[in-house]
Coordinates of C-alpha atoms and ligand atoms in Angstrom, one line a residue:
M1 CA 0.0 0.0 -0.1
T2 CA 1.5 3.4 -0.9
L3 CA 0.9 6.2 1.4
A4 CA -1.0 9.3 0.3
Q5 CA 1.3 12.2 -0.8
P6 CA 1.0 15.1 1.6
S7 CA -0.9 17.8 0.0
H8 CA 1.7 20.4 0.3
Q9 CA 3.9 18.4 -2.0
K10 CA 1.6 19.1 -4.8
A11 CA 1.9 22.8 -4.4
K12 CA 4.2 24.7 -6.7
A13 CA 7.0 26.9 -5.5
L14 CA 7.3 30.3 -7.1
R15 CA 10.0 31.0 -9.5
P16 CA 12.8 33.5 -8.6
G17 CA 11.8 37.1 -8.9
A18 CA 8.1 36.3 -9.0
R19 CA 5.9 38.5 -6.7
R20 CA 5.4 36.8 -3.4
P21 CA 1.9 36.6 -1.5
A22 CA 3.1 39.4 1.0
K23 CA 4.0 41.6 -2.0
D24 CA 6.1 44.6 -0.8
L25 CA 6.3 43.2 2.7
C26 CA 7.9 39.9 1.7
S27 CA 11.2 39.4 3.5
E28 CA 12.2 36.7 1.1
C29 CA 12.3 34.2 3.9
G30 CA 12.5 31.4 1.3
L31 CA 9.2 29.6 2.3
C32 CA 7.6 30.5 -1.2
D33 CA 10.6 29.0 -3.0
T34 CA 9.3 25.6 -1.9
Y35 CA 6.2 23.6 -2.0
Y36 CA 5.4 24.8 1.6
I37 CA 4.0 27.9 -0.1
H38 CA 0.9 25.7 0.3
Y39 CA 0.7 27.1 3.9
V40 CA 1.7 30.6 3.2
K41 CA -1.4 32.3 4.2
E42 CA -1.2 31.0 7.8
A43 CA 2.7 30.8 8.0
C44 CA 3.9 34.1 6.5
A45 CA 5.0 36.5 9.2
F46 CA 3.7 39.4 7.2
L47 CA 0.3 37.9 6.3
N48 CA -0.6 36.4 9.7
Q49 CA 0.8 37.6 13.0
Q50 CA 0.4 34.8 15.5
F51 CA 3.0 35.1 18.3
P52 CA 0.8 34.0 21.1
Q53 CA -0.1 30.7 19.5
L54 CA 3.4 29.9 18.2
E55 CA 5.0 31.0 21.6
T56 CA 2.7 28.6 23.4
Q57 CA 3.5 25.8 20.9
T58 CA 7.2 26.4 21.3
H59 CA 7.7 27.5 24.9
G60 CA 4.6 26.1 26.6
R61 CA 3.4 29.7 27.4
S62 CA 3.0 33.0 25.6
R63 CA 4.5 36.3 26.8
D64 CA 3.2 37.6 30.2
L65 CA 1.9 41.0 29.0
D66 CA 2.2 42.4 32.6
S67 CA 5.9 41.6 32.7
D68 CA 8.1 44.3 31.2
D69 CA 10.9 41.8 30.6
D70 CA 8.6 39.4 28.7
C71 CA 7.2 42.3 26.6
Y72 CA 10.7 43.5 25.6
F73 CA 12.7 40.2 25.5
G74 CA 10.2 37.5 24.9
V75 CA 9.5 34.2 26.8
H76 CA 12.8 33.5 28.6
Q77 CA 14.2 31.6 31.7
D78 CA 17.6 33.0 31.6
M79 CA 19.7 35.8 30.2
M80 CA 23.5 36.6 30.5
A81 CA 26.4 38.2 28.8
A82 CA 29.0 35.9 27.5
R83 CA 32.1 35.7 25.1
K84 CA 34.2 32.9 23.9
Q85 CA 37.5 32.5 25.6
Q86 CA 38.9 31.7 22.2
P87 CA 37.0 33.6 19.6
I88 CA 36.4 32.2 16.1
E89 CA 38.5 34.1 13.6
G90 CA 36.2 35.9 11.1
A91 CA 33.0 35.4 13.1
Q92 CA 30.5 38.3 13.5
W93 CA 31.4 38.5 17.2
T94 CA 33.1 35.8 19.1
G95 CA 31.5 33.0 17.2
I96 CA 29.1 31.5 19.9
V97 CA 26.5 30.8 17.2
S98 CA 28.9 28.7 15.0
T99 CA 30.4 27.0 18.2
I100 CA 27.0 25.7 19.4
A101 CA 26.1 24.4 16.0
I102 CA 29.4 22.5 15.6
E103 CA 29.1 21.0 19.1
M104 CA 25.6 19.9 18.2
L105 CA 26.6 18.2 15.1
N106 CA 29.9 16.7 16.6
R107 CA 27.9 15.2 19.5
G108 CA 25.3 13.7 17.1
L109 CA 22.4 15.8 18.6
V110 CA 21.7 16.8 14.9
E111 CA 22.3 15.5 11.6
G112 CA 22.4 18.8 9.7
V113 CA 22.4 22.6 10.3
V114 CA 20.4 25.1 8.3
C115 CA 22.7 28.1 8.0
V116 CA 23.8 30.7 5.4
Q117 CA 27.1 30.8 3.5
N118 CA 27.8 33.4 0.8
T119 CA 28.3 32.9 -3.0
A120 CA 31.8 32.5 -4.4
D121 CA 31.9 35.8 -6.1
D122 CA 30.1 38.1 -3.5
R123 CA 30.7 38.2 0.2
F124 CA 27.4 39.7 1.0
Q125 CA 25.3 37.5 -1.3
P126 CA 23.5 34.9 1.0
M127 CA 23.5 31.2 0.0
P128 CA 21.5 29.0 2.4
V129 CA 22.7 25.5 2.9
I130 CA 22.2 22.3 5.1
A131 CA 25.7 22.0 6.6
R132 CA 26.6 18.4 7.3
T133 CA 30.2 19.1 8.5
P134 CA 31.9 21.6 10.9
A135 CA 33.8 23.0 7.9
D136 CA 30.3 23.8 6.3
I137 CA 29.1 25.6 9.5
L138 CA 32.4 27.6 9.8
A139 CA 32.0 28.7 6.1
A140 CA 28.7 30.3 7.2
R141 CA 30.0 32.4 10.0
V142 CA 29.6 36.1 10.0
N143 CA 26.4 38.1 9.1
K144 CA 25.2 38.4 5.5
P145 CA 23.5 41.7 6.2
T146 CA 20.9 41.1 3.6
L147 CA 17.4 39.4 3.3
S148 CA 18.3 35.7 3.1
P149 CA 16.0 32.9 1.8
N150 CA 17.0 30.4 4.6
L151 CA 13.8 28.4 4.3
S152 CA 14.5 27.7 0.5
V153 CA 16.1 24.5 1.8
L154 CA 13.0 23.2 3.5
E155 CA 12.0 20.7 0.7
Q156 CA 15.6 19.2 0.8
I157 CA 15.0 18.5 4.5
E158 CA 11.8 16.4 3.9
Q159 CA 13.4 14.7 0.9
S160 CA 16.7 13.9 2.5
G161 CA 15.0 12.1 5.3
L162 CA 16.8 14.2 8.0
K163 CA 15.3 13.6 11.4
R164 CA 17.3 15.9 13.8
L165 CA 17.9 19.3 12.6
L166 CA 19.2 22.7 13.9
V167 CA 18.1 25.8 12.1
I168 CA 19.9 29.1 12.6
G169 CA 17.9 32.1 11.5
V170 CA 16.2 35.5 12.1
G171 CA 12.7 36.3 13.3
C172 CA 10.8 36.2 10.1
Q173 CA 12.3 33.0 9.0
I174 CA 11.7 31.3 12.3
Q175 CA 8.1 32.5 12.5
A176 CA 7.3 30.8 9.2
L177 CA 9.5 27.7 10.1
R178 CA 7.4 27.3 13.4
A179 CA 4.2 27.5 11.6
V180 CA 5.2 24.6 9.2
E181 CA 7.4 22.7 11.7
D182 CA 5.1 19.6 12.2
K183 CA 5.1 19.2 8.3
L184 CA 8.7 18.6 7.9
G185 CA 8.9 15.0 9.1
L186 CA 11.5 15.9 11.9
E187 CA 11.7 14.1 15.2
Q188 CA 13.6 16.8 16.8
L189 CA 14.0 20.6 15.7
Y190 CA 16.4 22.9 17.5
V191 CA 16.3 26.6 16.6
L192 CA 19.2 29.0 17.3
G193 CA 18.2 32.5 16.6
T194 CA 19.9 35.9 16.4
P195 CA 18.1 39.3 16.9
C196 CA 17.6 41.1 13.6
V197 CA 16.8 44.7 12.6
D198 CA 17.1 47.0 9.6
N199 CA 17.9 44.4 7.0
V200 CA 18.2 45.3 3.3
T201 CA 18.2 43.8 -0.2
R202 CA 21.6 43.2 -1.9
A203 CA 20.9 46.5 -3.9
G204 CA 19.9 48.4 -0.7
L205 CA 23.1 47.2 1.0
Q206 CA 25.3 48.6 -1.8
K207 CA 23.5 52.0 -1.3
F208 CA 24.1 51.9 2.4
L209 CA 27.7 51.1 2.0
E210 CA 28.2 53.8 -0.7
T211 CA 26.5 56.6 1.3
T212 CA 28.0 55.7 4.7
S213 CA 31.6 54.2 4.4
R214 CA 34.7 56.0 3.0
S215 CA 35.7 52.8 1.2
P216 CA 32.5 50.8 0.3
E217 CA 34.3 48.2 -1.8
T218 CA 36.7 47.1 1.0
V219 CA 34.1 46.6 3.8
V220 CA 34.1 43.0 5.1
H221 CA 31.8 43.2 8.1
Y222 CA 29.8 46.0 9.9
E223 CA 27.6 46.2 12.8
F224 CA 25.4 49.0 14.5
M225 CA 27.1 49.1 18.0
Q226 CA 26.2 50.0 21.7
D227 CA 28.4 53.2 21.4
F228 CA 25.9 54.5 18.9
R229 CA 28.2 54.2 15.9
V230 CA 28.3 52.0 12.9
H231 CA 31.6 50.0 13.0
F232 CA 33.0 49.0 9.6
K233 CA 35.8 46.6 9.3
H234 CA 37.9 46.8 6.2
E235 CA 40.0 44.2 4.2
D236 CA 43.2 45.6 5.5
G237 CA 42.0 45.1 9.1
S238 CA 41.3 48.9 9.8
T239 CA 38.1 50.0 11.5
E240 CA 35.9 52.9 10.5
T241 CA 33.2 54.3 12.7
V242 CA 30.2 56.5 11.8
P243 CA 27.8 57.9 14.4
F244 CA 24.2 56.9 14.0
F245 CA 22.9 60.3 14.4
G246 CA 25.3 61.2 11.4
L247 CA 23.7 58.7 9.0
N248 CA 22.3 60.3 5.8
T249 CA 18.7 59.4 6.8
K250 CA 17.3 61.2 3.8
E251 CA 19.3 59.1 1.3
L252 CA 18.8 56.1 3.6
K253 CA 15.1 56.7 4.2
D254 CA 13.9 53.9 1.8
V255 CA 17.0 51.6 2.0
F256 CA 15.7 49.3 4.6
A257 CA 13.3 46.6 3.4
P258 CA 9.7 47.3 4.0
S259 CA 9.5 43.9 5.8
C260 CA 12.0 45.1 8.4
M261 CA 10.2 48.5 8.6
S262 CA 7.1 46.7 9.7
C263 CA 8.7 43.9 11.8
F264 CA 8.2 43.6 15.7
D265 CA 10.2 40.5 16.1
Y266 CA 13.6 42.0 16.9
V267 CA 14.4 39.6 19.6
N268 CA 13.5 36.5 17.7
G269 CA 10.7 35.4 20.2
L270 CA 10.3 31.8 18.7
A271 CA 13.9 30.7 18.8
D272 CA 15.0 28.2 21.7
L273 CA 18.0 30.2 22.2
V274 CA 19.0 33.7 21.1
V275 CA 22.5 35.0 20.6
G276 CA 22.9 38.7 19.9
Y277 CA 24.9 41.7 21.4
M278 CA 22.6 44.4 22.3
G279 CA 21.9 43.5 25.9
A280 CA 25.4 43.0 26.9
P281 CA 28.4 45.3 27.5
F282 CA 30.5 46.3 24.6
G283 CA 32.5 43.4 23.3
W284 CA 30.3 40.7 24.9
Q285 CA 27.4 38.7 23.4
W286 CA 23.9 38.6 24.8
I287 CA 22.3 35.2 25.4
V288 CA 18.6 34.7 25.9
V289 CA 17.5 31.1 27.0
R290 CA 13.9 30.7 26.0
N291 CA 13.2 27.1 27.1
D292 CA 14.8 23.8 28.2
R293 CA 15.9 23.0 24.7
G294 CA 17.7 26.1 24.5
Q295 CA 19.4 25.7 27.9
G296 CA 20.6 22.3 26.7
M297 CA 22.1 23.8 23.6
L298 CA 23.9 26.5 25.7
D299 CA 25.2 23.9 28.2
L300 CA 27.2 22.2 25.3
V301 CA 29.5 25.2 25.2
M302 CA 29.5 26.8 28.7
D303 CA 33.1 25.5 29.4
Q304 CA 34.3 27.6 26.4
L305 CA 32.7 30.9 27.6
D306 CA 33.4 33.6 30.0
V307 CA 30.0 34.6 31.5
Q308 CA 28.7 37.5 33.5
P309 CA 25.2 38.5 34.6
V310 CA 23.3 41.0 32.5
M311 CA 23.3 44.7 33.7
S312 CA 21.2 47.8 33.1
Q313 CA 22.1 51.3 33.4
G314 CA 20.7 54.8 32.3
D315 CA 17.4 56.1 31.0
R316 CA 16.5 55.7 27.4
T317 CA 13.1 57.4 27.4
A318 CA 13.9 61.0 26.5
A319 CA 16.3 60.0 23.7
V320 CA 13.6 57.7 22.1
Q321 CA 11.0 60.4 22.4
Q322 CA 13.3 63.0 20.8
S323 CA 13.9 60.8 17.8
I324 CA 10.2 60.1 17.1
P325 CA 9.6 63.2 14.9
A326 CA 12.6 62.2 12.8
Y327 CA 11.3 58.7 12.2
D328 CA 8.2 60.2 11.0
K329 CA 9.8 62.7 8.4
G330 CA 13.2 61.1 7.7
V331 CA 15.2 64.3 8.8
T332 CA 19.0 64.0 8.7
L333 CA 20.8 65.6 11.7
P334 CA 24.0 67.5 10.6
M335 CA 27.3 65.8 11.4
W336 CA 28.3 68.2 14.3
A337 CA 25.0 67.7 16.1
A338 CA 25.4 64.1 15.5
K339 CA 28.8 64.0 17.2
L340 CA 27.5 66.1 20.1
M341 CA 24.5 64.1 20.7
G342 CA 26.6 60.9 20.5
V343 CA 28.9 62.2 23.3
V344 CA 25.9 63.2 25.5
I345 CA 24.2 59.9 24.9
E346 CA 27.5 57.9 25.7
K347 CA 27.8 59.8 29.0
I348 CA 24.5 59.5 30.4
G349 CA 22.9 57.0 28.1
P350 CA 21.6 53.5 28.3
K351 CA 23.8 50.5 28.9
G352 CA 23.3 46.7 28.9
L353 CA 19.6 45.8 28.9
E354 CA 18.6 49.5 28.9
Y355 CA 20.5 49.8 25.6
A356 CA 18.5 46.9 24.3
R357 CA 15.3 48.6 25.4
F358 CA 16.4 51.7 23.8
S359 CA 16.8 50.0 20.4
I360 CA 13.7 48.1 20.7
D361 CA 11.7 51.2 21.6
S362 CA 13.3 53.1 18.7
H363 CA 12.6 50.4 16.1
F364 CA 9.1 49.6 17.5
T365 CA 7.9 53.3 17.3
R366 CA 9.6 53.9 13.9
N367 CA 8.0 50.7 12.6
Y368 CA 4.5 51.3 14.1
L369 CA 4.5 54.7 12.4
F370 CA 5.6 53.1 9.1
T371 CA 2.9 50.5 9.2
R372 CA 0.3 53.1 10.2
R373 CA 1.2 55.4 7.4
N374 CA 1.7 52.6 4.6
Y375 CA -0.6 49.7 5.7
P376 CA -3.2 51.2 8.0
E377 CA -5.5 48.3 7.4
K378 CA -2.9 45.8 8.7
L379 CA -2.1 47.7 11.9
A380 CA -4.6 46.1 14.3
Q381 CA -3.8 42.5 13.4
H382 CA -0.1 42.8 12.4
V383 CA 1.3 44.6 15.5
P384 CA 1.4 42.2 18.3
E385 CA -0.1 43.0 21.7
F386 CA 3.4 43.3 23.5
A387 CA 4.6 45.9 20.8
K388 CA 1.4 47.9 21.1
R389 CA 2.1 48.2 24.9
I390 CA 5.8 49.4 24.2
V391 CA 4.7 51.9 21.7
S392 CA 2.0 53.3 23.9
R393 CA 4.6 54.7 26.3
Y394 CA 5.5 57.4 23.8
K395 CA 3.7 60.3 22.4
L396 CA 3.3 59.7 18.6
P397 CA 2.6 62.4 16.0
P398 CA -1.2 62.5 15.2
Q399 CA -2.3 60.5 12.2
Ligands
FAD401 P1 28.8 33.6 13.9 O1 29.4 32.4 14.6 O2 29.7 34.5 13.0 O3 27.6 33.0 13.0 C1 26.6 33.9 12.4 C2 25.5 33.0 11.9 O4 24.4 33.9 11.5 C3 25.8 32.0 10.9 O5 25.6 30.8 11.3 C4 24.9 32.4 9.6 O6 24.2 31.2 9.3 C5 23.8 33.4 10.2 N1 23.4 34.4 9.5 C6 24.2 35.2 8.7 N2 23.5 36.0 8.0 C7 22.2 35.7 8.1 C8 21.1 36.2 7.6 N3 21.0 37.3 6.7 N4 19.8 35.7 7.9 C9 19.9 34.6 8.8 N5 21.0 34.1 9.4 C10 22.2 34.6 9.1 N6 22.1 41.4 17.3 C11 21.7 42.3 18.1 O7 21.9 42.2 19.3 N7 21.1 43.4 17.7 C12 20.9 43.7 16.3 O8 20.4 44.6 15.9 C13 21.3 42.6 15.4 N8 21.1 42.8 14.0 C14 21.4 41.7 13.2 C15 20.9 41.7 11.8 C16 21.3 40.7 10.9 C17 20.9 40.8 9.5 C18 21.9 39.5 11.5 C19 22.1 38.3 10.5 C20 22.1 39.4 12.8 C21 22.0 40.6 13.7 N9 22.2 40.5 15.1 C22 22.0 41.4 15.9 C23 23.0 39.2 15.6 C24 24.6 39.5 15.8 O9 25.1 40.5 14.7 C25 25.3 38.1 15.5 O10 24.9 37.6 14.4 C26 25.2 37.3 16.7 O11 25.4 38.1 18.0 C27 25.9 36.0 16.6 O12 27.3 36.3 16.5 P2 28.4 35.1 16.4 O13 29.8 35.7 16.4 O14 28.1 34.1 17.5 O15 27.9 34.4 15.0
SF4_402 FE1 6.6 33.9 1.3 FE2 8.3 34.4 3.2 FE3 7.9 36.3 1.4 FE4 6.1 35.8 3.2 S1 8.0 36.5 3.6 S2 5.7 36.0 1.0 S3 6.4 33.5 3.4 S4 8.9 34.3 1.0

């Protein structure tokens, strides 16, 4: 007797370049490049916001909306600052993400790891793969700061018969993954997430580099850091820093992908374990353990880490409120004011978790205004309750 073919396998993936169901809001997560497009209406992060259901499915509970920490950082059971005692050369930070993935593969917890390498001729062009060796995982280290179709490998997972899998990804990819998790034929899925914000298409990245860096063609790596500057690392090992408040926001007003301008999953609420930097002191990584699976993943590498408790210092609220009119209009502050503001903010400004809250508040208010302006019909359903609570702390310009 032959088993009936699952209905999704009869669906047809969209060809590259074809308009996706989420239209301009598509983040190119890769789901629609596979026959799992069958589930797109329910699964797409931009067509169906369903945090409470997916959090309950993943962590056993949804965010407690009366808890400030839950609203900001998602369901979690632990948080810390950490760094590898021996950093991985060429990783985005100290390489905690790559190290966890390698340990999970080496110890047989998983048979493959979904991660994203770059193409041979472009260091910033993402190429999602299912890594089967530590070398494949290492080849995926460092951010590809562009929209990446990580879920485009989903069909290969079902067809290859893999049963235990780790997926590394950002929020929009993980929301869609969680929605189709039970269709993949897996016995065990682990999810290692990173926070993500202000992503761009490959063409948008070129514009950002050209308007912001003194030498766009030699940039190998960049990060928006807690010292309120963008740090560019160049091929020759030199570092260039540009203050946030000096970014040419008029030129860059439309550079960020519309998906990222309407995203409220900065902290990757559906991953088992999240590794970022923004809640940690400068030079350290920020770890959020969401559930027991995530704790088990972190335990594998604890002996390779220096660890310290998270801290919080300063008051972000005035700085966030002052920036709101600019988010509404895309005004560029002159360079001298940028530097001055940078110094003031550095002296009295938010540190540790308060910096993370600063960044979340700034992005949520900006994204709320973007969604209200461009997709008013989506506002009520698309903005999750925890984000509405955060945004309601600030005075927004009238509609
Ligand atoms: P590494 O060991 O270098 O590994 C990096 C991993 O990221 C690789 O496994 C690779 O598969 C994966 N990856 C690379 N590019 C992408 C992509 N485009 N989509 C999905 N997965 C990818 N952290 C914050 O705290 N605040 C932020 O605002 C923030 N913004 C980010 C924006 C983007 C686009 C990305 C990809 C990450 C962002 N992070 C942010 C996370 C942070 O920059 C580091 O990725 C994280 O701390 C892990 O560092 P690492 O040295 O351990 O990673
Ligand atoms: Fe499809 Fe993903 Fe784009 Fe949504 S974001 S339309 S699921 S490719």
